[in-house]
Coordinates of C-alpha atoms in Angstrom, one line a residue:
M1 CA -38.4 67.7 84.5
T2 CA -35.3 66.4 82.8
N3 CA -35.5 66.2 79.0
N4 CA -35.1 62.6 77.7
P5 CA -32.2 62.3 75.2
C6 CA -32.5 58.5 75.2
T7 CA -33.4 56.5 72.0
P8 CA -37.2 55.9 72.1
N9 CA -38.2 52.3 72.8
A10 CA -34.5 51.2 72.9
I11 CA -34.8 48.8 75.8
E12 CA -37.8 47.2 74.3
A13 CA -35.9 46.7 71.0
I14 CA -32.9 45.3 72.8
Y15 CA -34.9 43.0 74.9
N16 CA -36.8 41.6 71.9
E17 CA -33.4 41.3 70.0
R18 CA -34.6 43.6 67.2
P19 CA -31.9 45.4 65.2
I20 CA -30.9 48.7 66.7
T21 CA -27.8 50.8 66.0
G22 CA -26.0 52.8 68.7
P23 CA -29.0 53.4 71.1
I24 CA -28.5 56.2 73.6
L25 CA -29.3 55.1 77.2
Q26 CA -29.0 56.2 80.8
V27 CA -27.0 54.2 83.4
L28 CA -29.0 54.1 86.6
N29 CA -26.6 52.1 88.7
T30 CA -23.3 50.1 88.6
K31 CA -22.1 47.6 91.2
P32 CA -19.5 44.9 91.3
M33 CA -20.6 41.3 91.0
P34 CA -19.5 38.5 93.4
Q35 CA -16.8 36.3 91.7
A36 CA -16.5 32.6 92.4
N37 CA -12.9 32.7 91.4
P38 CA -10.8 35.3 93.3
E39 CA -8.3 35.5 90.4
A40 CA -11.0 36.3 87.8
A41 CA -11.4 39.9 86.6
T42 CA -14.0 42.0 88.4
R43 CA -17.4 42.1 86.6
Y44 CA -19.8 45.0 87.0
R45 CA -23.6 44.8 86.8
V46 CA -25.3 47.8 85.2
L47 CA -28.9 49.0 85.1
F48 CA -29.7 50.5 81.7
S49 CA -32.7 52.8 81.1
D50 CA -34.3 54.6 78.2
G51 CA -36.5 56.6 80.5
V52 CA -39.5 54.3 80.0
H53 CA -38.0 50.8 80.6
V54 CA -35.0 49.4 82.4
L55 CA -33.0 46.2 81.8
Q56 CA -30.1 44.8 83.8
G57 CA -26.8 44.3 82.1
I58 CA -23.1 43.3 82.5
L59 CA -20.1 45.3 81.3
G60 CA -17.4 43.5 79.3
T61 CA -14.2 43.5 81.3
P62 CA -12.4 45.9 78.8
L63 CA -14.9 48.5 80.0
N64 CA -14.0 48.1 83.7
P65 CA -11.7 51.2 83.7
L66 CA -14.8 53.4 82.9
V67 CA -16.3 52.4 86.2
E68 CA -13.1 52.3 88.3
S69 CA -12.2 55.8 87.1
K70 CA -15.7 57.0 87.9
A71 CA -16.2 58.1 84.3
L72 CA -19.2 55.8 84.1
K73 CA -21.3 56.7 87.1
K74 CA -24.9 57.0 88.2
Y75 CA -27.2 58.7 85.6
T76 CA -24.5 58.9 83.0
I77 CA -25.8 59.1 79.4
I78 CA -24.0 56.6 77.1
K79 CA -24.2 55.4 73.5
L80 CA -24.2 51.5 73.3
N81 CA -22.1 50.8 70.2
R82 CA -22.0 47.0 70.5
H83 CA -23.9 44.6 72.7
T84 CA -25.5 41.2 72.9
I85 CA -28.3 39.6 74.9
R86 CA -27.2 37.0 77.5
P87 CA -29.8 34.7 79.0
I88 CA -29.2 34.1 82.7
S89 CA -31.5 31.9 84.9
G90 CA -34.4 32.4 82.5
K91 CA -33.8 36.2 82.3
K92 CA -32.3 38.4 79.6
L93 CA -29.3 40.7 80.4
I94 CA -27.4 43.1 78.2
L95 CA -23.8 42.3 77.7
A96 CA -22.2 45.6 76.9
V97 CA -19.2 45.2 74.7
E98 CA -18.5 48.7 73.5
L99 CA -19.9 52.0 74.6
D100 CA -19.2 55.8 74.5
I101 CA -19.8 58.2 77.4
L102 CA -21.7 61.2 76.1
D103 CA -20.2 64.0 78.1
Q104 CA -22.1 66.7 76.3
F105 CA -25.2 66.0 78.6
G106 CA -23.1 66.9 81.7
D107 CA -24.6 66.1 85.1
I108 CA -28.1 64.9 84.6
E109 CA -30.9 63.6 86.9
K110 CA -32.7 60.4 86.6
I111 CA -35.0 60.4 83.6
G112 CA -38.6 59.4 84.2
E113 CA -39.8 56.5 86.3
P114 CA -38.8 53.6 84.1
L115 CA -40.3 50.1 84.6
A116 CA -38.6 46.8 84.4
I117 CA -39.1 45.5 80.9
D118 CA -38.6 41.8 81.8
A119 CA -41.2 42.0 84.6
E120 CA -43.7 43.8 82.3
V121 CA -43.3 41.1 79.7
A122 CA -43.6 38.3 82.3
A123 CA -46.8 39.8 83.9
P124 CA -50.1 38.1 82.9
Q125 CA -52.9 40.0 81.3
G126 CA -54.2 42.6 83.8
G127 CA -51.0 42.4 85.9
A128 CA -49.0 45.4 86.8
P129 CA -45.4 46.0 85.7
T130 CA -42.7 46.7 88.1
S131 CA -40.6 49.9 88.4
A132 CA -36.9 50.2 88.3
A133 CA -36.9 50.0 92.1
G134 CA -38.7 46.7 91.9
S135 CA -42.0 47.9 93.4
T136 CA -45.3 47.3 91.7
A137 CA -46.4 50.3 89.6
R138 CA -49.9 50.9 91.0
P139 CA -51.7 53.6 93.1
Q140 CA -50.4 54.3 96.6
Q141 CA -53.5 52.9 98.2
Q142 CA -53.0 49.6 96.5
Q143 CA -49.3 49.6 97.5
Q144 CA -50.3 50.1 101.1
Q145 CA -52.9 47.3 100.8
S146 CA -50.2 45.0 99.3
R147 CA -48.2 45.2 102.5
A148 CA -50.7 43.0 104.2
P149 CA -50.0 39.3 103.9
Q150 CA -51.6 37.9 100.8
N151 CA -51.7 34.6 99.1
N152 CA -51.4 36.1 95.7
P153 CA -49.6 33.9 93.1
Y154 CA -48.7 36.9 90.9
Q155 CA -47.2 38.7 93.9
Q156 CA -45.2 35.6 94.8
Q157 CA -43.9 35.4 91.2
M158 CA -42.9 39.1 91.3
Q159 CA -41.1 38.6 94.6
Q160 CA -39.2 35.7 93.2
Q161 CA -38.2 37.7 90.2
Q162 CA -37.0 40.6 92.5
R163 CA -34.9 38.2 94.5
Q164 CA -33.3 36.9 91.2
N165 CA -32.6 40.5 90.3
H166 CA -30.3 40.8 93.3
Q167 CA -28.5 37.5 92.6
A168 CA -25.3 37.5 90.6
P169 CA -25.6 35.7 87.3
Q170 CA -24.0 32.3 87.4
Q171 CA -20.8 32.1 85.4
A172 CA -20.4 29.1 83.1
M173 CA -17.7 26.6 84.2
T174 CA -15.7 24.0 82.3
P175 CA -15.8 20.4 83.5
S176 CA -12.6 21.0 85.4
G177 CA -14.1 24.0 87.3
T178 CA -12.3 26.7 85.3
P179 CA -14.5 29.8 84.7
V180 CA -15.5 30.3 81.0
C181 CA -14.7 33.7 79.5
H182 CA -16.6 35.5 76.8
I183 CA -15.1 36.1 73.4
A184 CA -15.7 39.9 73.8
T185 CA -13.4 40.0 76.8
L186 CA -10.3 38.4 75.1
N187 CA -7.3 40.6 74.5
P188 CA -3.5 40.2 74.1
Y189 CA -3.0 41.0 77.8
H190 CA -5.4 38.3 79.1
N191 CA -3.3 35.1 79.1
R192 CA -5.2 32.5 81.2
W193 CA -8.6 32.0 79.7
T194 CA -11.0 29.3 78.5
I195 CA -13.9 30.1 76.1
M196 CA -16.9 28.0 75.1
A197 CA -17.9 28.8 71.6
R198 CA -19.7 27.4 68.6
V199 CA -17.8 26.8 65.3
T200 CA -19.8 28.7 62.6
Q201 CA -17.3 28.2 59.8
K202 CA -14.2 26.0 59.1
S203 CA -11.9 26.5 56.1
D204 CA -10.2 24.0 54.0
I205 CA -6.6 23.1 54.7
K206 CA -4.3 25.5 52.8
T207 CA -0.7 24.7 52.0
W208 CA 2.3 26.7 50.9
S209 CA 5.9 26.1 49.7
K210 CA 8.8 28.4 49.2
A211 CA 12.3 28.2 47.8
G212 CA 14.6 26.4 50.1
G213 CA 12.2 23.7 51.1
N214 CA 10.0 25.9 53.4
E215 CA 6.6 24.2 53.4
G216 CA 3.6 24.5 55.7
K217 CA -0.1 24.3 56.0
L218 CA -2.9 26.1 57.9
F219 CA -6.6 26.2 58.6
S220 CA -8.9 28.7 60.1
M221 CA -12.3 28.7 61.8
T222 CA -14.8 31.2 63.1
L223 CA -16.0 30.9 66.7
M224 CA -19.1 32.5 68.2
D225 CA -20.7 32.9 71.6
E226 CA -23.3 35.2 73.0
S227 CA -20.8 38.1 73.2
G228 CA -19.4 38.0 69.7
E229 CA -17.2 36.1 67.3
I230 CA -13.5 35.7 66.6
K231 CA -11.2 34.0 64.0
V232 CA -8.9 31.2 65.0
T233 CA -6.0 30.0 62.9
G234 CA -3.9 26.8 63.3
F235 CA -0.6 26.1 61.6
N236 CA 1.3 22.8 60.8
Q237 CA 1.1 20.6 63.9
Q238 CA -2.1 22.2 65.0
V239 CA -3.7 21.3 61.7
D240 CA -2.8 17.6 62.4
D241 CA -4.0 17.9 66.0
F242 CA -7.4 19.6 65.6
Y243 CA -8.6 19.8 62.0
Q244 CA -10.3 16.4 61.8
M245 CA -12.0 16.8 65.2
I246 CA -13.5 20.2 64.5
E247 CA -17.1 20.1 63.1
E248 CA -19.1 23.1 62.0
G249 CA -22.0 23.8 64.3
K250 CA -20.5 22.0 67.3
V251 CA -19.5 23.7 70.6
Y252 CA -16.0 23.4 72.1
Y253 CA -13.8 24.6 75.0
I254 CA -10.7 26.4 73.7
S255 CA -7.8 27.4 75.9
A256 CA -4.0 28.0 76.0
A257 CA -3.9 29.9 72.7
K258 CA -2.5 33.3 71.7
V259 CA -4.6 36.4 71.2
E260 CA -3.2 39.0 68.9
L261 CA -4.4 41.9 66.8
A262 CA -6.4 40.8 63.8
K263 CA -5.0 41.1 60.3
K264 CA -8.1 42.8 59.0
Q265 CA -7.1 42.4 55.3
F266 CA -7.2 38.7 55.7
S267 CA -10.3 38.4 57.9
N268 CA -14.0 39.0 57.6
V269 CA -14.8 38.5 61.2
K270 CA -16.0 41.5 63.3
N271 CA -13.4 41.5 66.0
D272 CA -10.2 43.5 66.6
Y273 CA -8.4 40.4 67.7
E274 CA -7.8 36.8 66.5
I275 CA -6.6 33.6 68.1
I276 CA -3.5 31.7 67.0
L277 CA -3.4 28.1 68.2
Q278 CA -0.1 27.1 69.9
R279 CA 1.7 23.9 70.8
D280 CA 0.0 23.7 74.2
S281 CA -3.5 24.7 73.0
Q282 CA -6.4 22.6 74.0
I283 CA -9.7 22.1 72.2
Q284 CA -12.4 19.8 73.8
P285 CA -16.0 19.2 72.9
A286 CA -18.5 21.0 75.1
N287 CA -21.5 18.8 74.6
D288 CA -22.8 19.6 78.1
G289 CA -22.8 23.4 77.4
A290 CA -24.0 23.4 73.8
H291 CA -27.4 24.7 74.8
Q292 CA -25.8 27.8 76.4
V293 CA -24.2 29.0 73.1
P294 CA -26.6 30.5 70.5
E295 CA -26.8 29.3 67.0
V296 CA -25.5 31.5 64.1
R297 CA -26.9 35.0 64.4
F298 CA -27.3 37.2 61.3
D299 CA -27.4 41.0 61.0
F300 CA -28.9 41.4 57.6
T301 CA -28.2 44.3 55.3
P302 CA -30.6 45.0 52.4
L303 CA -29.0 44.9 49.0
A304 CA -30.1 48.5 48.4
N305 CA -27.9 49.6 51.3
L306 CA -24.7 48.3 49.7
A307 CA -24.3 51.7 48.0
S308 CA -23.6 53.4 51.3
L309 CA -21.0 50.9 52.4
N310 CA -17.2 51.1 52.0
E311 CA -15.0 48.7 50.2
K312 CA -14.2 45.6 52.3
E313 CA -16.9 46.2 54.9
I314 CA -18.3 42.9 56.2
V315 CA -22.1 42.3 55.9
D316 CA -24.7 39.6 56.3
V317 CA -27.3 39.4 53.5
I318 CA -30.4 37.3 52.8
A319 CA -31.7 37.1 49.3
I320 CA -33.2 34.9 46.6
V321 CA -30.7 33.2 44.3
T322 CA -32.0 33.8 40.8
E323 CA -29.0 32.5 38.9
V324 CA -26.1 30.2 39.6
G325 CA -23.1 30.8 37.3
E326 CA -20.8 28.3 35.9
F327 CA -17.9 27.0 38.0
T328 CA -14.6 28.4 36.5
E329 CA -11.0 27.4 37.2
N330 CA -8.2 29.6 36.1
I331 CA -4.5 29.4 36.9
N332 CA -2.8 32.2 38.8
Q333 CA 0.0 33.3 36.5
K334 CA 2.3 34.2 39.5
T335 CA 1.7 31.3 41.9
G336 CA 0.7 28.6 39.5
R337 CA -2.2 27.8 41.7
P338 CA -5.8 27.2 40.5
M339 CA -8.3 30.0 41.2
L340 CA -11.8 28.5 41.7
K341 CA -14.9 30.7 41.6
R342 CA -18.6 30.8 40.9
N343 CA -20.9 33.8 40.6
L344 CA -24.5 33.9 42.1
T345 CA -27.1 36.5 41.2
L346 CA -29.2 37.8 44.2
I347 CA -32.3 39.8 44.5
D348 CA -34.3 41.0 47.6
P349 CA -37.3 43.2 48.4
S350 CA -35.3 46.4 48.4
G351 CA -35.5 46.3 44.6
F352 CA -31.8 45.7 44.0
T353 CA -29.8 42.9 42.4
T354 CA -26.1 42.1 42.8
Q355 CA -23.6 39.4 42.3
V356 CA -21.8 37.5 45.0
T357 CA -18.6 35.6 44.0
I358 CA -17.8 32.4 45.9
W359 CA -14.1 31.4 45.9
G360 CA -12.2 28.3 46.5
N361 CA -13.5 24.8 47.0
Q362 CA -16.8 26.2 48.2
A363 CA -17.4 27.4 44.7
Q364 CA -16.8 23.9 43.3
T365 CA -19.1 22.1 45.7
F366 CA -21.9 24.8 45.8
E367 CA -25.3 23.6 44.8
L368 CA -29.0 24.6 45.4
P369 CA -31.8 22.1 46.3
A370 CA -34.2 24.0 44.0
Q371 CA -34.4 27.1 41.8
N372 CA -34.9 30.5 43.4
A373 CA -33.8 29.3 46.8
V374 CA -33.3 31.6 49.8
I375 CA -29.7 32.0 50.9
A376 CA -28.6 33.7 54.1
M377 CA -24.9 34.6 53.9
K378 CA -22.7 35.6 56.8
G379 CA -19.4 37.5 56.6
V380 CA -19.3 38.5 53.0
S381 CA -17.3 41.5 52.0
V382 CA -18.3 44.5 49.8
S383 CA -16.4 45.1 46.6
N384 CA -16.5 48.2 44.3
Y385 CA -15.3 46.2 41.4
G386 CA -17.9 46.7 38.6
G387 CA -20.3 48.4 41.0
K388 CA -21.3 47.2 44.4
T389 CA -20.8 43.4 44.5
L390 CA -20.0 40.9 47.2
N391 CA -17.2 38.3 47.8
A392 CA -17.5 35.1 49.8
F393 CA -14.0 34.0 50.8
G394 CA -12.9 31.2 53.1
G395 CA -14.2 32.9 56.2
S396 CA -17.8 33.4 54.8
S397 CA -20.6 30.9 55.5
W398 CA -24.2 30.5 54.4
K399 CA -27.4 28.6 54.9
I400 CA -29.8 27.5 52.1
N401 CA -33.5 27.9 53.0
P402 CA -32.8 28.5 56.7
E403 CA -35.7 28.1 59.0
I404 CA -35.7 31.7 60.3
E405 CA -38.4 34.4 60.2
E406 CA -36.5 36.5 57.7
A407 CA -36.4 33.6 55.2
F408 CA -40.1 32.8 55.5
K409 CA -40.9 36.5 54.8
L410 CA -38.5 36.6 51.9
R411 CA -40.1 33.5 50.4
G412 CA -43.6 35.0 50.7
W413 CA -42.4 38.2 49.0
F414 CA -40.8 36.3 46.1
D415 CA -43.9 34.1 45.5
N416 CA -46.3 37.0 45.6
E417 CA -44.6 40.3 44.6
A418 CA -41.2 39.7 43.0
G419 CA -42.6 39.1 39.6
S420 CA -43.9 42.8 39.4
T421 CA -40.6 44.3 40.7
N422 CA -38.1 46.1 38.4
F423 CA -34.7 45.4 39.9
Q424 CA -31.7 47.7 39.5
A425 CA -28.0 47.0 39.9
H426 CA -25.4 49.1 41.7
T427 CA -23.2 51.0 39.3
S428 CA -19.6 51.9 39.8
D429 CA -18.8 55.1 41.6
F430 CA -16.1 56.0 39.0
K431 CA -16.0 56.2 35.2
S432 CA -13.7 53.7 33.6
S433 CA -11.6 56.5 32.1
S434 CA -11.0 58.2 35.4
T435 CA -8.5 57.5 38.2
P436 CA -10.0 57.9 41.6
R437 CA -8.2 59.9 44.3
M438 CA -7.8 57.6 47.3
T439 CA -6.1 57.5 50.7
F440 CA -3.8 54.6 51.6
D441 CA -6.4 53.4 54.0
E442 CA -9.0 53.3 51.2
V443 CA -6.5 51.5 48.9
K444 CA -5.8 48.9 51.6
H445 CA -9.5 48.0 51.9
A446 CA -10.2 48.3 48.1
S447 CA -7.3 46.1 47.0
A448 CA -8.0 43.4 49.5
N449 CA -11.1 42.4 47.4
L450 CA -9.1 42.1 44.1
D451 CA -8.4 38.7 42.7
P452 CA -4.9 38.2 41.2
T453 CA -6.1 39.0 37.7
Q454 CA -7.4 42.4 38.6
T455 CA -5.6 45.7 39.0
L456 CA -6.7 48.8 40.9
Y457 CA -5.6 52.1 39.5
F458 CA -5.7 55.2 41.7
E459 CA -4.0 58.4 42.5
T460 CA -3.0 59.7 45.9
R461 CA -1.4 62.8 47.4
G462 CA 1.5 61.7 49.6
T463 CA 4.9 62.7 51.1
I464 CA 8.1 60.7 50.8
V465 CA 9.4 59.9 54.3
M466 CA 12.0 57.3 53.5
M467 CA 13.9 55.8 50.5
S468 CA 16.0 52.7 49.8
K469 CA 19.6 53.7 50.6
S470 CA 21.6 50.6 49.6
E471 CA 23.6 51.0 46.4
N472 CA 22.3 47.6 45.3
T473 CA 18.7 48.1 45.9
F474 CA 17.8 51.4 44.0
Q475 CA 18.9 50.5 40.5
Y476 CA 19.7 47.7 38.1
P477 CA 21.7 47.3 34.9
A478 CA 19.3 47.2 32.0
C479 CA 19.4 46.4 28.3
P480 CA 19.6 49.7 26.3
S481 CA 17.7 48.1 23.4
A482 CA 14.4 49.8 22.6
N483 CA 11.4 48.3 24.3
C484 CA 13.5 45.8 26.3
N485 CA 14.8 47.2 29.6
K486 CA 15.4 43.7 30.9
K487 CA 18.2 43.1 33.4
V488 CA 21.6 42.3 31.9
T489 CA 24.5 40.3 33.5
E490 CA 28.2 41.0 33.1
D491 CA 30.2 38.4 31.3
N492 CA 33.9 38.9 30.4
N493 CA 33.7 42.7 30.5
V494 CA 30.6 42.8 28.3
W495 CA 26.9 42.8 29.4
R496 CA 24.6 40.1 28.1
C497 CA 20.8 40.3 27.7
E498 CA 19.1 36.9 27.8
S499 CA 15.9 38.4 26.5
C500 CA 17.4 40.0 23.4
N501 CA 20.2 37.4 23.1
T502 CA 22.7 40.3 22.5
T503 CA 25.7 41.8 24.3
V504 CA 26.5 45.5 25.0
S505 CA 29.5 47.2 26.3
E506 CA 27.7 49.4 28.8
P507 CA 24.2 48.9 30.4
D508 CA 21.6 51.5 30.9
Y509 CA 21.2 51.9 34.6
R510 CA 17.5 52.3 35.6
Y511 CA 15.8 52.9 38.9
I512 CA 13.9 50.2 40.8
M513 CA 13.5 51.2 44.4
G514 CA 11.2 51.2 47.4
V515 CA 9.8 54.5 48.5
N516 CA 8.0 54.9 51.8
V517 CA 5.1 57.4 51.2
S518 CA 2.8 58.8 53.9
D519 CA -0.6 60.4 54.0
H520 CA -2.9 61.3 56.8
T521 CA -4.3 57.7 57.0
G522 CA -1.0 55.8 57.1
Q523 CA 2.1 55.0 55.1
E524 CA 3.1 52.4 52.5
W525 CA 6.2 51.1 50.8
I526 CA 5.6 51.5 47.1
Q527 CA 7.8 50.6 44.2
A528 CA 9.2 53.3 41.9
F529 CA 10.7 52.5 38.4
N530 CA 12.9 54.6 36.2
D531 CA 10.6 57.5 35.1
S532 CA 9.2 58.2 38.5
G533 CA 12.6 57.6 40.1
R534 CA 14.1 60.4 38.0
V535 CA 11.4 62.8 39.0
I536 CA 11.9 61.9 42.7
T537 CA 15.7 62.1 42.7
G538 CA 16.1 64.7 39.9
R539 CA 19.0 62.7 38.5
P540 CA 19.4 59.7 36.2
A541 CA 20.4 56.4 37.9
A542 CA 23.6 56.2 36.0
E543 CA 24.9 59.3 37.7
L544 CA 24.5 57.8 41.1
V545 CA 26.1 54.6 40.0
A546 CA 29.1 56.6 38.8
H547 CA 29.2 58.7 42.0
P548 CA 28.0 56.3 44.8
D549 CA 29.2 58.8 47.5
E550 CA 26.4 61.2 46.4
V551 CA 23.6 58.6 47.0
P552 CA 22.9 59.5 50.6
L553 CA 22.7 63.3 50.0
T554 CA 20.6 62.9 46.9
F555 CA 18.1 60.6 48.7
A556 CA 18.1 62.9 51.8
K557 CA 17.1 65.9 49.5
A558 CA 14.3 63.7 48.0
T559 CA 12.6 63.0 51.3
F560 CA 9.8 65.0 52.8
K561 CA 8.7 66.2 49.4
S562 CA 5.0 65.8 48.3
Y563 CA 3.7 64.5 45.0
I564 CA 0.6 63.3 43.3
F565 CA 1.3 59.7 42.7
K566 CA -0.6 57.7 40.1
C567 CA -0.3 54.1 41.1
R568 CA -1.6 50.6 40.4
A569 CA -2.2 47.9 43.1
K570 CA -2.3 44.2 42.6
Q571 CA -2.6 41.2 44.8
D572 CA 0.4 38.9 45.3
T573 CA 0.5 35.7 47.3
Y574 CA 3.0 35.1 50.1
R575 CA 2.7 32.0 52.3
D576 CA -0.7 31.4 50.8
E577 CA -1.9 34.9 52.0
A578 CA -2.7 37.8 49.8
K579 CA -0.3 40.8 49.9
T580 CA -0.9 44.1 48.1
R581 CA 1.9 45.4 45.9
I582 CA 1.7 49.1 44.9
T583 CA 3.7 50.5 41.9
I584 CA 4.1 54.1 40.9
V585 CA 2.9 54.8 37.4
S586 CA 3.8 58.5 37.5
A587 CA 4.9 61.1 40.1
T588 CA 4.0 64.8 39.7
P589 CA 5.1 67.6 42.0
L590 CA 2.2 69.3 43.8
D591 CA 0.5 72.1 42.1
Y592 CA -0.5 74.0 45.2
V593 CA -3.1 76.2 43.4
T594 CA -4.9 73.2 41.9
E595 CA -4.8 71.3 45.2
S596 CA -6.1 74.3 47.1
K597 CA -9.0 74.6 44.7
N598 CA -9.8 70.9 45.2
L599 CA -9.8 71.4 48.9
L600 CA -12.1 74.4 48.7
K601 CA -14.5 72.4 46.5
Q602 CA -14.5 69.5 49.1
L603 CA -15.3 72.0 51.8
E604 CA -18.2 73.4 49.8
E605 CA -19.6 69.8 49.3
Y606 CA -19.5 69.3 53.1
G607 CA -21.2 72.6 53.6
V608 CA -18.3 74.2 55.5

């Protein structure tokens, strides 16, 4: 008998839409589905099993190559990384969005004699479930008796369900007859598509202005269907065309827009792609199809579990709001724009408390109908600033006292047990006096949660792969006065410092240059000033100004050398979007003995 590597009770959990992470299943069969539109991509129907129950499903079109290359075949063991439940003709089907083939199990036989979970649920008390083959699971004698004509209502019901099992799910259509695609199937190579999705969040209109009269505006919204969610952004004319007509909670047809890779640092939507509205984009209300698109779905994370999450990870939480902080408004010193925020204190049955910061106009208008209300928040990001806290930016949304099962349970817990609970807060992973060692990928995620008044200090081990090579971009003439170092300008053969209101005969040339540094997670352009510039080049800037022909050789010698860089990261704003600027505080050549000891220590911690 074949051992069962499948996740126990996985099909039952999926069918009942209970949370389950990465279940391991067996594929019993795959077959192409008939398509009403010959130009539409092929869809494959799949029969998933956990050895006890089976449930039919559909593969997202990005997974088609697995079937067509025969990598996904009969009896293959897979890990279902991402899925959703899709109701078709009164039945539930799995829509597989992401999966991994587990080759380590090799060629394996069918596991067990699984029964159809939907037939088992549908059977009345005393009725018999059906097997994966569709036959009634009962003794052979009863099976033989059942071949005789019977006027059995239950048998007729089962036969009708079996006929439905062999019918292709009907694809939703637009009023014009165009097939509706799922969000999970969108990608940059799929040009002609129409989706039907619900707006779960719509941002305020944001504006920007730059020198030279360049002005613009944008808005964004989050769309959701049964397969997933995606961020949509519209600029300028699209703001005028669509902003007023879009309402949160309503369902729309969207087509003729551009799909591109998502800018993760500016999005809290769980999708690798995002949609950009174009001049020819169309958005139409889908009132006739609203019942086919689910309401907002949450995947709640207990507050205690925030400790195990990385910076910038997106989560949904449900908690009691024990305190609403004051609304504050500060001015961003660089952009001159107001920064609006409000802090909320949350608790939940896991015994932890944390703060969530609401930003923007949402902070100004936030209010609760009563004290200690339940709040369900979707798309908030984890921050390590001051311990594990949460941020609710423009893409986040929430419901107060939602009528869902989790909210009712939370209210019962608070009324009966919260008073005797001692809550603890997450503390910071690092001491305030230490500088954490981080990779560039970790820095990117950590700095994305900073507000413009905060600075992230870190150190990283990196290798210089490129440097500024233009004579005018690696140095500047500075004031030689103590504690000044401001840029001076030449005026009638003397150099004038506006800050000191003095003139000097010769400036002090100082480094200010971009250095491209790489580690194993990526590379970043970071800014080096005079002290770190002298370490990197091994020469003062004045020498290179005096001998410009030596600049290329000096910079060539400086590349592909590794250092320990101590840096600071801050958020700047460009076109009303946050950008991270990293500056080198100090650069130290590698001490290979020390670094080797650090690596050995890490290996010991991992048990290697």
